């Protein structure tokens, strides 16, 4: 297989992946730490290496509105955002999924104000979990690039027709340079043919798009949207497997399990922190501790089957996440426990929340988490904040 | 020409619905004037047939009669009053639906 090796940042990897997917139009508004994505795409359009229209719109709300317009004529749309930008476009984010426009968007995970912060946590996209978008969280630049191509293939599947958000941890991934393999354009063209849909604005077959319904029919459309998202589980697995065959890299479907088979304790992760946890797992395994890491790649559709299978095999599960649903617990933890509820056996689970506002999650923190999981049979605390800079008052 | 309302049978299966909220244009399943509080009433004597109201109506429900006057399709008029506001000779009056009989 022919391929080129390149040394790029996560943002540049996204831009290269998007170029390979050949969108017709990019609607963009820059926001840190996504900016490099839209800058590189602008360069590609200017140097002619990407034949697309580039729309520099006046806000993120407009970026998504424009992407919907693009999608409504059956063209391929791309946009990217982050943090407050994602929240600003929230109204259109729901609109796009209800309209079943297969838009692909990159989101650079970044904390939400206030206190103001440009650094990374995952509260932005997790707060949009109910918006009807497929959400994947990638671990490195290569996965980011590969997912831009897979995303269109999944989103545009006639049974799915659902927009797709690819999430990268702000700065940790978006601004870190890594070597990547760049697939050949011809192979991508074969893997990802042009988008075809009958549900578009067309002079030959005029259609009304995004119509209104009364309460007598509205729920049916929402149920169909839900069923399409649930059905996308199989499509995601198939597309990933096919990608693996063609390009030599697959990502194990909706989750990736590492050294979990005989583990006494497993830590579940989302996004780039997985790499650090994997290193700690290797270290601890050498010392004889049976630990593993379970990477949740997709938050929507939620990988219920995979989480349940893990819950059957392992008795102690930690969930490490960079968000908090104020007044409750981490959102990933809630979703994991909901899947575990369907099991007959009771699994001990505990939530470790850290990295808020871009704070580092270190190997020391992760070692301490594994020791906490291994040394306790019952967890008194359900949620523990890790990496606090000071004592929490009792 | 405004599309006509076509009869609509409530689907008994999800598969009978369109797969996305998109369907052939011009397929109306219900009248759309239920929310109107005021309705525009045209005084044919005053109307000079300039068709300004025809141009500005956001719902395209002002129709032209043979003698170049105007007529409003009340089944689809939302009662926004733009036509009345824009008519230079004040040929259109917004009348509260409930008071209609008193005119
Ligand atoms: S704007 Fe007034 S005068 Fe002109 S056509 Fe309409 S009702 Fe008649
Ligand atoms: S009231 Fe509004 S909707 Fe009705 S005819 Fe006048 S402009 Fe059109």
Short mmCIF file of C-alpha atoms and ligand atoms in Angstrom, two decimals:
data_model
loop_
_atom_site.label_atom_id
_atom_site.label_comp_id
_atom_site.label_asym_id
_atom_site.label_seq_id
_atom_site.Cartn_x
_atom_site.Cartn_y
_atom_site.Cartn_z
CA UNK A 1 0.00 0.00 0.00
CA UNK A 2 1.36 3.42 -0.98
CA UNK A 3 1.29 6.12 1.65
CA UNK A 4 3.15 9.21 2.76
CA UNK A 5 4.48 9.87 6.20
CA UNK A 6 4.05 13.40 7.55
CA UNK A 7 4.81 15.21 10.79
CA UNK A 8 1.80 17.33 11.67
CA UNK A 9 -0.31 18.70 14.52
CA UNK A 10 -3.70 17.18 15.30
CA UNK A 11 -5.42 20.16 13.70
CA UNK A 12 -3.36 19.73 10.52
CA UNK A 13 -4.18 16.02 10.49
CA UNK A 14 -7.88 16.96 10.55
CA UNK A 15 -7.41 19.39 7.66
CA UNK A 16 -5.56 16.73 5.64
CA UNK A 17 -8.33 14.21 6.37
CA UNK A 18 -10.98 16.71 5.32
CA UNK A 19 -9.12 17.44 2.07
CA UNK A 20 -9.08 13.73 1.28
CA UNK A 21 -12.85 13.57 1.89
CA UNK A 22 -13.40 16.28 -0.76
CA UNK A 23 -16.12 18.46 0.76
CA UNK A 24 -17.80 20.85 -1.70
CA UNK A 25 -18.00 23.69 0.77
CA UNK A 26 -16.26 24.61 4.01
CA UNK A 27 -18.05 27.13 6.17
CA UNK A 28 -15.76 28.34 8.88
CA UNK A 29 -15.32 30.68 11.77
CA UNK A 30 -12.03 30.45 13.64
CA UNK A 31 -11.90 29.72 17.36
CA UNK A 32 -8.97 28.57 19.49
CA UNK A 33 -7.81 25.74 19.48
CA UNK A 34 -9.59 24.79 16.24
CA UNK A 35 -8.16 27.70 14.22
CA UNK A 36 -5.37 25.81 12.45
CA UNK A 37 -7.93 23.45 10.88
CA UNK A 38 -9.78 26.20 9.08
CA UNK A 39 -6.56 28.08 8.25
CA UNK A 40 -5.05 25.01 6.58
CA UNK A 41 -8.25 24.34 4.67
CA UNK A 42 -8.20 27.95 3.46
CA UNK A 43 -4.59 27.37 2.29
CA UNK A 44 -5.63 24.19 0.46
CA UNK A 45 -8.48 25.97 -1.32
CA UNK A 46 -6.14 28.82 -2.26
CA UNK A 47 -3.36 26.59 -3.58
CA UNK A 48 -5.90 24.55 -5.53
CA UNK A 49 -5.17 21.27 -3.79
CA UNK A 50 -8.79 21.22 -2.54
CA UNK A 51 -11.48 22.13 -5.03
CA UNK A 52 -14.05 23.58 -2.67
CA UNK A 53 -15.80 26.83 -1.90
CA UNK A 54 -14.53 28.42 1.28
CA UNK A 55 -17.07 30.53 3.18
CA UNK A 56 -15.72 32.70 5.95
CA UNK A 57 -18.93 33.29 7.88
CA UNK A 58 -19.64 35.79 10.66
CA UNK A 59 -20.20 33.34 13.52
CA UNK A 60 -20.46 29.67 14.45
CA UNK A 61 -24.23 29.89 14.24
CA UNK A 62 -23.84 30.97 10.62
CA UNK A 63 -21.21 28.27 10.02
CA UNK A 64 -23.71 25.55 10.85
CA UNK A 65 -26.58 27.34 9.07
CA UNK A 66 -24.41 27.49 5.94
CA UNK A 67 -23.43 23.83 6.31
CA UNK A 68 -27.14 22.96 6.38
CA UNK A 69 -27.70 24.94 3.20
CA UNK A 70 -24.84 23.03 1.55
CA UNK A 71 -26.22 19.70 2.68
CA UNK A 72 -29.73 20.57 1.52
CA UNK A 73 -28.63 20.63 -2.13
CA UNK A 74 -26.95 17.25 -1.73
CA UNK A 75 -23.40 18.58 -1.40
CA UNK A 76 -20.77 17.65 1.16
CA UNK A 77 -20.27 20.17 4.00
CA UNK A 78 -17.53 20.59 6.58
CA UNK A 79 -17.15 22.93 9.50
CA UNK A 80 -15.16 23.01 12.73
CA UNK A 81 -15.63 24.62 16.08
CA UNK A 82 -14.80 24.54 19.78
CA UNK A 83 -16.20 25.38 23.21
CA UNK A 84 -18.25 28.60 23.26
CA UNK A 85 -18.45 28.36 19.48
CA UNK A 86 -20.17 24.98 19.68
CA UNK A 87 -22.59 26.39 22.25
CA UNK A 88 -23.24 29.42 20.06
CA UNK A 89 -24.16 27.11 17.15
CA UNK A 90 -26.23 24.85 19.41
CA UNK A 91 -29.55 25.84 17.93
CA UNK A 92 -28.37 24.88 14.45
CA UNK A 93 -26.68 21.72 15.74
CA UNK A 94 -30.08 20.31 16.74
CA UNK A 95 -31.63 21.59 13.52
CA UNK A 96 -29.05 19.77 11.38
CA UNK A 97 -29.66 16.41 13.05
CA UNK A 98 -33.45 16.77 12.93
CA UNK A 99 -33.14 17.60 9.24
CA UNK A 100 -30.93 14.51 8.85
CA UNK A 101 -28.14 16.42 7.09
CA UNK A 102 -24.93 14.32 7.11
CA UNK A 103 -22.64 17.23 7.96
CA UNK A 104 -19.23 16.43 9.42
CA UNK A 105 -17.79 18.76 12.04
CA UNK A 106 -14.57 18.76 14.02
CA UNK A 107 -14.80 20.01 17.58
CA UNK A 108 -11.67 20.94 19.51
CA UNK A 109 -12.63 20.07 23.08
CA UNK A 110 -12.19 23.13 25.23
CA UNK A 111 -13.45 24.23 28.60
CA UNK A 112 -16.51 26.43 28.93
CA UNK A 113 -16.52 29.85 30.60
CA UNK A 114 -16.48 31.13 33.31
CA UNK A 115 -13.80 31.23 34.71
CA UNK A 116 -12.63 31.92 31.18
CA UNK A 117 -10.28 29.30 29.81
CA UNK A 118 -8.97 28.38 26.40
CA UNK A 119 -7.62 25.02 27.61
CA UNK A 120 -9.11 21.63 27.21
CA UNK A 121 -11.81 19.65 28.94
CA UNK A 122 -14.76 17.90 27.39
CA UNK A 123 -17.73 19.78 28.79
CA UNK A 124 -18.49 21.48 25.47
CA UNK A 125 -19.33 18.42 23.37
CA UNK A 126 -20.67 16.34 26.28
CA UNK A 127 -23.19 19.08 26.97
CA UNK A 128 -24.40 18.50 23.39
CA UNK A 129 -24.87 14.76 23.81
CA UNK A 130 -28.62 15.00 23.30
CA UNK A 131 -28.37 17.00 20.10
CA UNK A 132 -28.73 13.96 17.85
CA UNK A 133 -25.16 14.02 16.49
CA UNK A 134 -22.89 11.02 16.33
CA UNK A 135 -19.94 11.82 18.60
CA UNK A 136 -16.51 10.22 18.42
CA UNK A 137 -13.51 11.11 20.63
CA UNK A 138 -10.11 10.40 19.09
CA UNK A 139 -6.85 9.58 20.81
CA UNK A 140 -4.20 10.89 18.42
CA UNK A 141 -3.60 12.73 15.16
CA UNK A 142 -3.73 9.59 13.02
CA UNK A 143 -7.09 8.58 14.42
CA UNK A 144 -8.30 12.16 13.85
CA UNK A 145 -7.32 12.03 10.18
CA UNK A 146 -8.79 8.58 9.62
CA UNK A 147 -12.04 9.52 11.34
CA UNK A 148 -12.64 12.48 9.03
CA UNK A 149 -12.90 9.99 6.18
CA UNK A 150 -14.88 7.38 8.11
CA UNK A 151 -17.22 10.10 9.42
CA UNK A 152 -18.59 11.00 5.98
CA UNK A 153 -19.01 7.35 5.07
CA UNK A 154 -21.06 6.67 8.21
CA UNK A 155 -23.03 9.94 8.20
CA UNK A 156 -24.02 9.65 4.53
CA UNK A 157 -25.15 6.03 4.75
CA UNK A 158 -28.81 6.15 3.64
CA UNK A 159 -29.88 4.27 6.77
CA UNK A 160 -27.98 6.68 9.02
CA UNK A 161 -28.26 10.19 7.53
CA UNK A 162 -27.06 11.76 10.76
CA UNK A 163 -24.44 14.46 11.31
CA UNK A 164 -21.10 13.44 12.77
CA UNK A 165 -18.88 15.30 15.28
CA UNK A 166 -15.20 14.33 15.59
CA UNK A 167 -13.80 15.51 18.93
CA UNK A 168 -10.12 16.24 19.59
CA UNK A 169 -8.77 17.31 22.97
CA UNK A 170 -7.81 20.97 22.77
CA UNK A 171 -4.03 21.65 22.61
CA UNK A 172 -3.11 18.14 23.84
CA UNK A 173 -4.14 16.84 20.42
CA UNK A 174 -4.88 19.90 18.32
CA UNK A 175 -1.43 21.46 18.80
CA UNK A 176 0.81 18.44 19.39
CA UNK A 177 2.93 17.27 16.45
CA UNK A 178 2.99 13.58 15.61
CA UNK A 179 3.95 11.47 12.62
CA UNK A 180 0.97 10.31 10.54
CA UNK A 181 0.37 8.20 7.47
CA UNK A 182 -1.45 10.10 4.73
CA UNK A 183 -3.61 7.82 2.59
CA UNK A 184 -3.60 8.10 -1.20
CA UNK A 185 -6.36 10.29 -2.64
CA UNK A 186 -7.43 7.67 -5.22
CA UNK A 187 -7.93 5.07 -2.53
CA UNK A 188 -9.99 7.49 -0.47
CA UNK A 189 -12.07 8.37 -3.55
CA UNK A 190 -12.86 4.69 -4.00
CA UNK A 191 -13.65 4.20 -0.32
CA UNK A 192 -15.77 7.34 -0.11
CA UNK A 193 -17.76 7.91 -3.29
CA UNK A 194 -19.65 11.17 -3.80
CA UNK A 195 -22.70 11.74 -1.61
CA UNK A 196 -26.00 10.82 -3.26
CA UNK A 197 -29.41 11.59 -1.83
CA UNK A 198 -32.90 12.02 -3.15
CA UNK A 199 -33.78 14.30 -0.25
CA UNK A 200 -32.40 17.56 -1.56
CA UNK A 201 -33.40 20.77 -3.26
CA UNK A 202 -33.56 20.06 -6.94
CA UNK A 203 -35.24 21.69 -9.94
CA UNK A 204 -36.08 18.28 -11.43
CA UNK A 205 -37.75 16.89 -8.36
CA UNK A 206 -38.74 19.79 -6.09
CA UNK A 207 -38.99 18.92 -2.44
CA UNK A 208 -39.85 20.84 0.67
CA UNK A 209 -37.13 20.26 3.25
CA UNK A 210 -37.27 20.66 7.01
CA UNK A 211 -41.05 20.80 7.00
CA UNK A 212 -43.30 21.36 10.02
CA UNK A 213 -45.37 18.68 11.66
CA UNK A 214 -48.19 18.88 14.14
CA UNK A 215 -48.03 16.92 17.42
CA UNK A 216 -49.84 14.14 15.53
CA UNK A 217 -46.67 13.29 13.57
CA UNK A 218 -43.69 14.95 15.23
CA UNK A 219 -42.86 12.13 17.64
CA UNK A 220 -42.66 9.63 14.77
CA UNK A 221 -39.88 11.65 13.15
CA UNK A 222 -37.99 11.82 16.45
CA UNK A 223 -38.33 8.06 16.93
CA UNK A 224 -36.99 7.48 13.42
CA UNK A 225 -34.04 9.76 14.23
CA UNK A 226 -33.37 7.74 17.36
CA UNK A 227 -33.62 4.44 15.49
CA UNK A 228 -31.22 5.68 12.81
CA UNK A 229 -28.70 6.59 15.51
CA UNK A 230 -29.06 3.17 17.14
CA UNK A 231 -28.73 1.53 13.72
CA UNK A 232 -25.54 3.48 13.07
CA UNK A 233 -23.76 1.14 15.52
CA UNK A 234 -23.54 -1.58 12.85
CA UNK A 235 -22.58 0.91 10.15
CA UNK A 236 -19.78 2.33 12.32
CA UNK A 237 -18.42 -1.18 12.90
CA UNK A 238 -18.63 -2.08 9.20
CA UNK A 239 -17.04 1.15 7.99
CA UNK A 240 -14.21 0.82 10.52
CA UNK A 241 -13.55 -2.79 9.50
CA UNK A 242 -13.59 -1.90 5.81
CA UNK A 243 -11.25 1.04 6.49
CA UNK A 244 -8.91 -1.38 8.24
CA UNK A 245 -8.86 -3.65 5.18
CA UNK A 246 -8.22 -0.83 2.72
CA UNK A 247 -5.89 1.43 4.71
CA UNK A 248 -4.41 -0.95 7.26
CA UNK A 249 -5.78 0.85 10.33
CA UNK A 250 -8.98 0.10 12.17
CA UNK A 251 -10.06 1.34 15.58
CA UNK A 252 -11.96 -1.66 16.95
CA UNK A 253 -15.41 -0.17 16.33
CA UNK A 254 -17.02 1.82 19.13
CA UNK A 255 -14.57 1.01 21.92
CA UNK A 256 -11.06 -0.31 22.33
CA UNK A 257 -10.16 -2.70 25.08
CA UNK A 258 -6.50 -2.92 26.16
CA UNK A 259 -5.32 -5.64 28.56
CA UNK A 260 -8.81 -5.96 30.03
CA UNK A 261 -9.32 -9.73 29.56
CA UNK A 262 -8.04 -10.94 32.92
CA UNK A 263 -8.05 -7.55 34.67
CA UNK A 264 -9.10 -7.02 38.29
CA UNK A 265 -9.68 -3.33 37.64
CA UNK A 266 -10.29 -1.41 34.45
CA UNK A 267 -10.21 2.32 33.89
CA UNK A 268 -12.50 3.71 31.18
CA UNK A 269 -11.35 6.75 29.23
CA UNK A 270 -12.46 9.20 26.57
CA UNK A 271 -10.02 10.89 24.20
CA UNK A 272 -6.31 11.57 24.42
CA UNK A 273 -5.83 10.65 28.11
CA UNK A 274 -6.11 7.02 26.95
CA UNK A 275 -2.48 7.05 25.79
CA UNK A 276 -1.20 8.02 29.24
CA UNK A 277 -3.42 5.42 30.90
CA UNK A 278 -2.15 2.76 28.49
CA UNK A 279 1.45 3.53 29.55
CA UNK A 280 0.51 3.23 33.23
CA UNK A 281 -1.30 -0.05 32.54
CA UNK A 282 1.90 -1.44 30.97
CA UNK A 283 3.98 -0.26 33.94
CA UNK A 284 1.60 -1.73 36.49
CA UNK A 285 1.27 -5.01 34.57
CA UNK A 286 5.06 -5.39 34.77
CA UNK A 287 4.72 -5.07 38.52
CA UNK A 288 2.07 -7.78 38.55
CA UNK A 289 -1.07 -5.67 38.91
CA UNK A 290 -3.88 -6.91 36.70
CA UNK A 291 -5.21 -3.70 35.24
CA UNK A 292 -6.54 -2.58 31.88
CA UNK A 293 -7.88 0.41 30.01
CA UNK A 294 -11.12 0.58 28.08
CA UNK A 295 -11.31 3.44 25.62
CA UNK A 296 -14.81 4.67 24.86
CA UNK A 297 -14.58 6.08 21.35
CA UNK A 298 -18.23 6.82 20.67
CA UNK A 299 -20.47 8.55 23.19
CA UNK A 300 -23.36 8.59 20.67
CA UNK A 301 -24.42 6.06 19.72
CA UNK A 302 -23.45 4.79 23.16
CA UNK A 303 -21.58 1.44 23.07
CA UNK A 304 -23.99 -0.35 25.41
CA UNK A 305 -23.10 -3.88 24.26
CA UNK A 306 -19.37 -3.35 24.68
CA UNK A 307 -19.76 -1.76 28.12
CA UNK A 308 -22.03 -4.60 29.26
CA UNK A 309 -19.58 -7.21 27.99
CA UNK A 310 -16.84 -5.49 29.99
CA UNK A 311 -19.11 -5.33 33.05
CA UNK A 312 -19.59 -9.10 32.84
CA UNK A 313 -15.83 -9.73 32.71
CA UNK A 314 -14.54 -7.20 35.25
CA UNK A 315 -15.78 -6.48 38.76
CA UNK A 316 -14.25 -3.03 39.30
CA UNK A 317 -14.57 -0.21 36.84
CA UNK A 318 -13.30 3.34 37.09
CA UNK A 319 -14.46 6.06 34.75
CA UNK A 320 -11.94 8.86 34.17
CA UNK A 321 -13.40 11.92 32.55
CA UNK A 322 -12.84 15.60 31.95
CA UNK A 323 -16.30 16.92 32.64
CA UNK A 324 -18.85 17.22 35.40
CA UNK A 325 -22.61 17.52 35.14
CA UNK A 326 -23.00 19.97 38.02
CA UNK A 327 -25.11 18.60 40.82
CA UNK A 328 -24.74 15.02 39.67
CA UNK A 329 -21.60 13.28 38.38
CA UNK A 330 -19.51 12.89 35.23
CA UNK A 331 -21.67 12.39 32.14
CA UNK A 332 -19.69 9.39 30.90
CA UNK A 333 -20.11 7.75 34.30
CA UNK A 334 -23.90 8.19 34.16
CA UNK A 335 -24.00 6.60 30.70
CA UNK A 336 -21.72 3.71 31.72
CA UNK A 337 -23.77 2.93 34.83
CA UNK A 338 -26.98 3.03 32.84
CA UNK A 339 -25.59 0.27 30.57
CA UNK A 340 -24.29 -1.73 33.57
CA UNK A 341 -27.76 -1.64 35.18
CA UNK A 342 -28.93 -4.21 32.65
CA UNK A 343 -26.50 -6.79 34.08
CA UNK A 344 -27.48 -9.37 36.70
CA UNK A 345 -24.16 -9.00 38.49
CA UNK A 346 -23.36 -5.88 40.43
CA UNK A 347 -20.21 -4.15 39.23
CA UNK A 348 -18.39 -1.71 41.52
CA UNK A 349 -17.93 1.53 39.63
CA UNK A 350 -16.35 4.81 40.58
CA UNK A 351 -16.03 8.16 38.89
CA UNK A 352 -12.73 10.05 38.69
CA UNK A 353 -13.21 13.60 37.45
CA UNK A 354 -10.19 15.69 36.55
CA UNK A 355 -8.47 17.75 33.90
CA UNK A 356 -11.08 20.50 34.13
CA UNK A 357 -10.03 23.75 32.50
CA UNK A 358 -7.02 22.03 30.91
CA UNK A 359 -5.33 20.74 34.08
CA UNK A 360 -2.92 17.88 33.37
CA UNK A 361 -3.87 14.34 34.28
CA UNK A 362 -0.53 12.76 35.17
CA UNK A 363 0.73 9.20 35.41
CA UNK A 364 0.85 9.67 39.20
CA UNK A 365 -2.86 10.46 39.22
CA UNK A 366 -3.59 7.38 37.13
CA UNK A 367 -1.43 5.11 39.31
CA UNK A 368 -3.31 6.41 42.36
CA UNK A 369 -6.64 5.72 40.64
CA UNK A 370 -5.66 2.11 39.88
CA UNK A 371 -4.48 1.59 43.49
CA UNK A 372 -7.76 3.03 44.75
CA UNK A 373 -9.69 0.63 42.48
CA UNK A 374 -7.58 -2.40 43.46
CA UNK A 375 -7.50 -1.71 47.20
CA UNK A 376 -11.19 -1.14 47.86
CA UNK A 377 -14.03 -3.61 47.63
CA UNK A 378 -16.67 -0.98 48.09
CA UNK A 379 -16.43 2.65 47.14
CA UNK A 380 -17.70 5.09 49.73
CA UNK A 381 -17.35 8.03 47.41
CA UNK A 382 -19.07 7.84 44.06
CA UNK A 383 -17.25 10.80 42.51
CA UNK A 384 -13.67 11.78 43.29
CA UNK A 385 -12.02 14.91 41.96
CA UNK A 386 -8.45 14.08 41.05
CA UNK A 387 -5.51 16.46 40.79
CA UNK A 388 -6.96 19.08 43.12
CA UNK A 389 -4.45 21.84 43.91
CA UNK A 390 -5.75 22.16 47.46
CA UNK A 391 -7.71 20.22 50.07
CA UNK A 392 -11.45 19.91 49.65
CA UNK A 393 -13.02 21.25 52.86
CA UNK A 394 -14.88 18.61 54.83
CA UNK B 1 -50.49 29.10 -7.70
CA UNK B 2 -50.93 28.02 -4.12
CA UNK B 3 -50.93 24.23 -3.76
CA UNK B 4 -54.19 22.62 -2.83
CA UNK B 5 -54.71 20.72 0.40
CA UNK B 6 -54.52 17.00 -0.31
CA UNK B 7 -56.21 14.44 1.87
CA UNK B 8 -53.84 12.72 4.28
CA UNK B 9 -54.17 9.37 5.92
CA UNK B 10 -52.28 9.03 9.21
CA UNK B 11 -49.62 6.32 8.59
CA UNK B 12 -50.07 3.10 10.52
CA UNK B 13 -46.35 2.19 10.26
CA UNK B 14 -43.19 4.25 10.67
CA UNK B 15 -42.02 3.04 7.26
CA UNK B 16 -44.87 4.96 5.63
CA UNK B 17 -43.34 8.25 6.76
CA UNK B 18 -40.66 9.93 4.63
CA UNK B 19 -37.25 8.90 5.94
CA UNK B 20 -36.23 12.51 6.58
CA UNK B 21 -38.35 15.64 6.99
CA UNK B 22 -38.40 16.15 3.21
CA UNK B 23 -41.27 15.55 0.80
CA UNK B 24 -42.46 16.59 -2.66
CA UNK B 25 -43.15 20.29 -2.81
CA UNK B 26 -46.72 21.50 -2.97
CA UNK B 27 -48.10 18.73 -0.82
CA UNK B 28 -50.16 20.47 1.84
CA UNK B 29 -51.95 18.29 4.33
CA UNK B 30 -53.75 20.98 6.29
CA UNK B 31 -54.89 24.57 6.16
CA UNK B 32 -52.60 26.88 7.99
CA UNK B 33 -54.57 29.80 9.34
CA UNK B 34 -55.52 28.58 12.80
CA UNK B 35 -53.33 31.05 14.65
CA UNK B 36 -54.80 34.22 13.10
CA UNK B 37 -56.25 36.86 15.42
CA UNK B 38 -56.71 39.63 12.85
CA UNK B 39 -57.62 39.13 9.22
CA UNK B 40 -56.97 41.57 6.38
CA UNK B 41 -60.14 42.79 4.65
CA UNK B 42 -59.78 44.53 1.27
CA UNK B 43 -62.00 47.40 0.35
CA UNK B 44 -62.47 46.82 -3.39
CA UNK B 45 -63.64 50.41 -3.91
CA UNK B 46 -60.43 51.87 -2.51
CA UNK B 47 -58.07 49.31 -4.03
CA UNK B 48 -56.22 50.68 -7.08
CA UNK B 49 -54.76 47.31 -8.07
CA UNK B 50 -51.11 48.27 -7.61
CA UNK B 51 -50.36 44.75 -6.31
CA UNK B 52 -47.99 46.00 -3.67
CA UNK B 53 -49.70 43.74 -1.13
CA UNK B 54 -49.26 40.81 -3.54
CA UNK B 55 -45.51 41.48 -3.57
CA UNK B 56 -45.01 41.88 0.16
CA UNK B 57 -47.18 39.07 1.54
CA UNK B 58 -44.63 36.65 3.09
CA UNK B 59 -46.99 33.73 2.60
CA UNK B 60 -47.95 34.45 -0.98
CA UNK B 61 -51.64 34.32 -0.21
CA UNK B 62 -52.74 37.45 -2.01
CA UNK B 63 -54.33 36.48 -5.31
CA UNK B 64 -55.14 38.73 -8.25
CA UNK B 65 -58.69 38.89 -9.56
CA UNK B 66 -59.55 39.29 -13.27
CA UNK B 67 -60.08 43.04 -12.91
CA UNK B 68 -56.64 43.44 -11.35
CA UNK B 69 -57.94 43.89 -7.81
CA UNK B 70 -56.86 41.60 -5.00
CA UNK B 71 -58.40 38.80 -3.03
CA UNK B 72 -56.96 37.09 0.03
CA UNK B 73 -56.86 33.33 0.49
CA UNK B 74 -57.91 33.18 4.09
CA UNK B 75 -57.14 29.46 4.46
CA UNK B 76 -53.44 30.32 4.50
CA UNK B 77 -53.30 33.95 5.66
CA UNK B 78 -51.56 34.23 9.03
CA UNK B 79 -52.86 37.71 9.76
CA UNK B 80 -49.46 39.39 10.06
CA UNK B 81 -50.81 42.69 8.69
CA UNK B 82 -47.88 43.46 6.41
CA UNK B 83 -50.24 43.91 3.45
CA UNK B 84 -52.33 46.44 5.38
CA UNK B 85 -49.24 48.29 6.54
CA UNK B 86 -47.81 48.55 3.03
CA UNK B 87 -50.99 49.50 1.14
CA UNK B 88 -50.49 53.16 0.24
CA UNK B 89 -54.23 53.90 -0.18
CA UNK B 90 -55.25 52.14 3.03
CA UNK B 91 -57.51 49.74 1.18
CA UNK B 92 -56.77 46.94 3.65
CA UNK B 93 -58.05 46.94 7.22
CA UNK B 94 -57.04 44.39 9.85
CA UNK B 95 -60.23 43.18 11.48
CA UNK B 96 -60.38 41.10 14.63
CA UNK B 97 -61.81 37.70 13.66
CA UNK B 98 -64.37 37.78 16.45
CA UNK B 99 -65.64 41.21 15.36
CA UNK B 100 -65.96 40.24 11.74
CA UNK B 101 -69.73 40.02 11.81
CA UNK B 102 -69.95 43.62 12.92
CA UNK B 103 -68.39 44.90 9.70
S1 LIG C 1 -51.64 47.39 -1.97
FE1 LIG C 1 -53.68 48.22 -1.57
S2 LIG C 1 -54.18 49.24 -3.47
FE2 LIG C 1 -52.46 47.95 -3.93
S3 LIG C 1 -53.43 46.09 -4.69
FE3 LIG C 1 -53.11 45.81 -2.50
S4 LIG C 1 -55.01 46.44 -1.56
FE4 LIG C 1 -55.03 47.22 -3.63
S1 LIG C 2 -52.10 39.50 6.65
FE1 LIG C 2 -50.02 38.78 6.19
S2 LIG C 2 -50.34 36.70 5.49
FE2 LIG C 2 -52.33 37.66 5.40
S3 LIG C 2 -52.48 38.45 3.33
FE3 LIG C 2 -51.68 40.11 4.58
S4 LIG C 2 -49.47 39.92 4.36
FE4 LIG C 2 -50.34 38.00 3.67
#
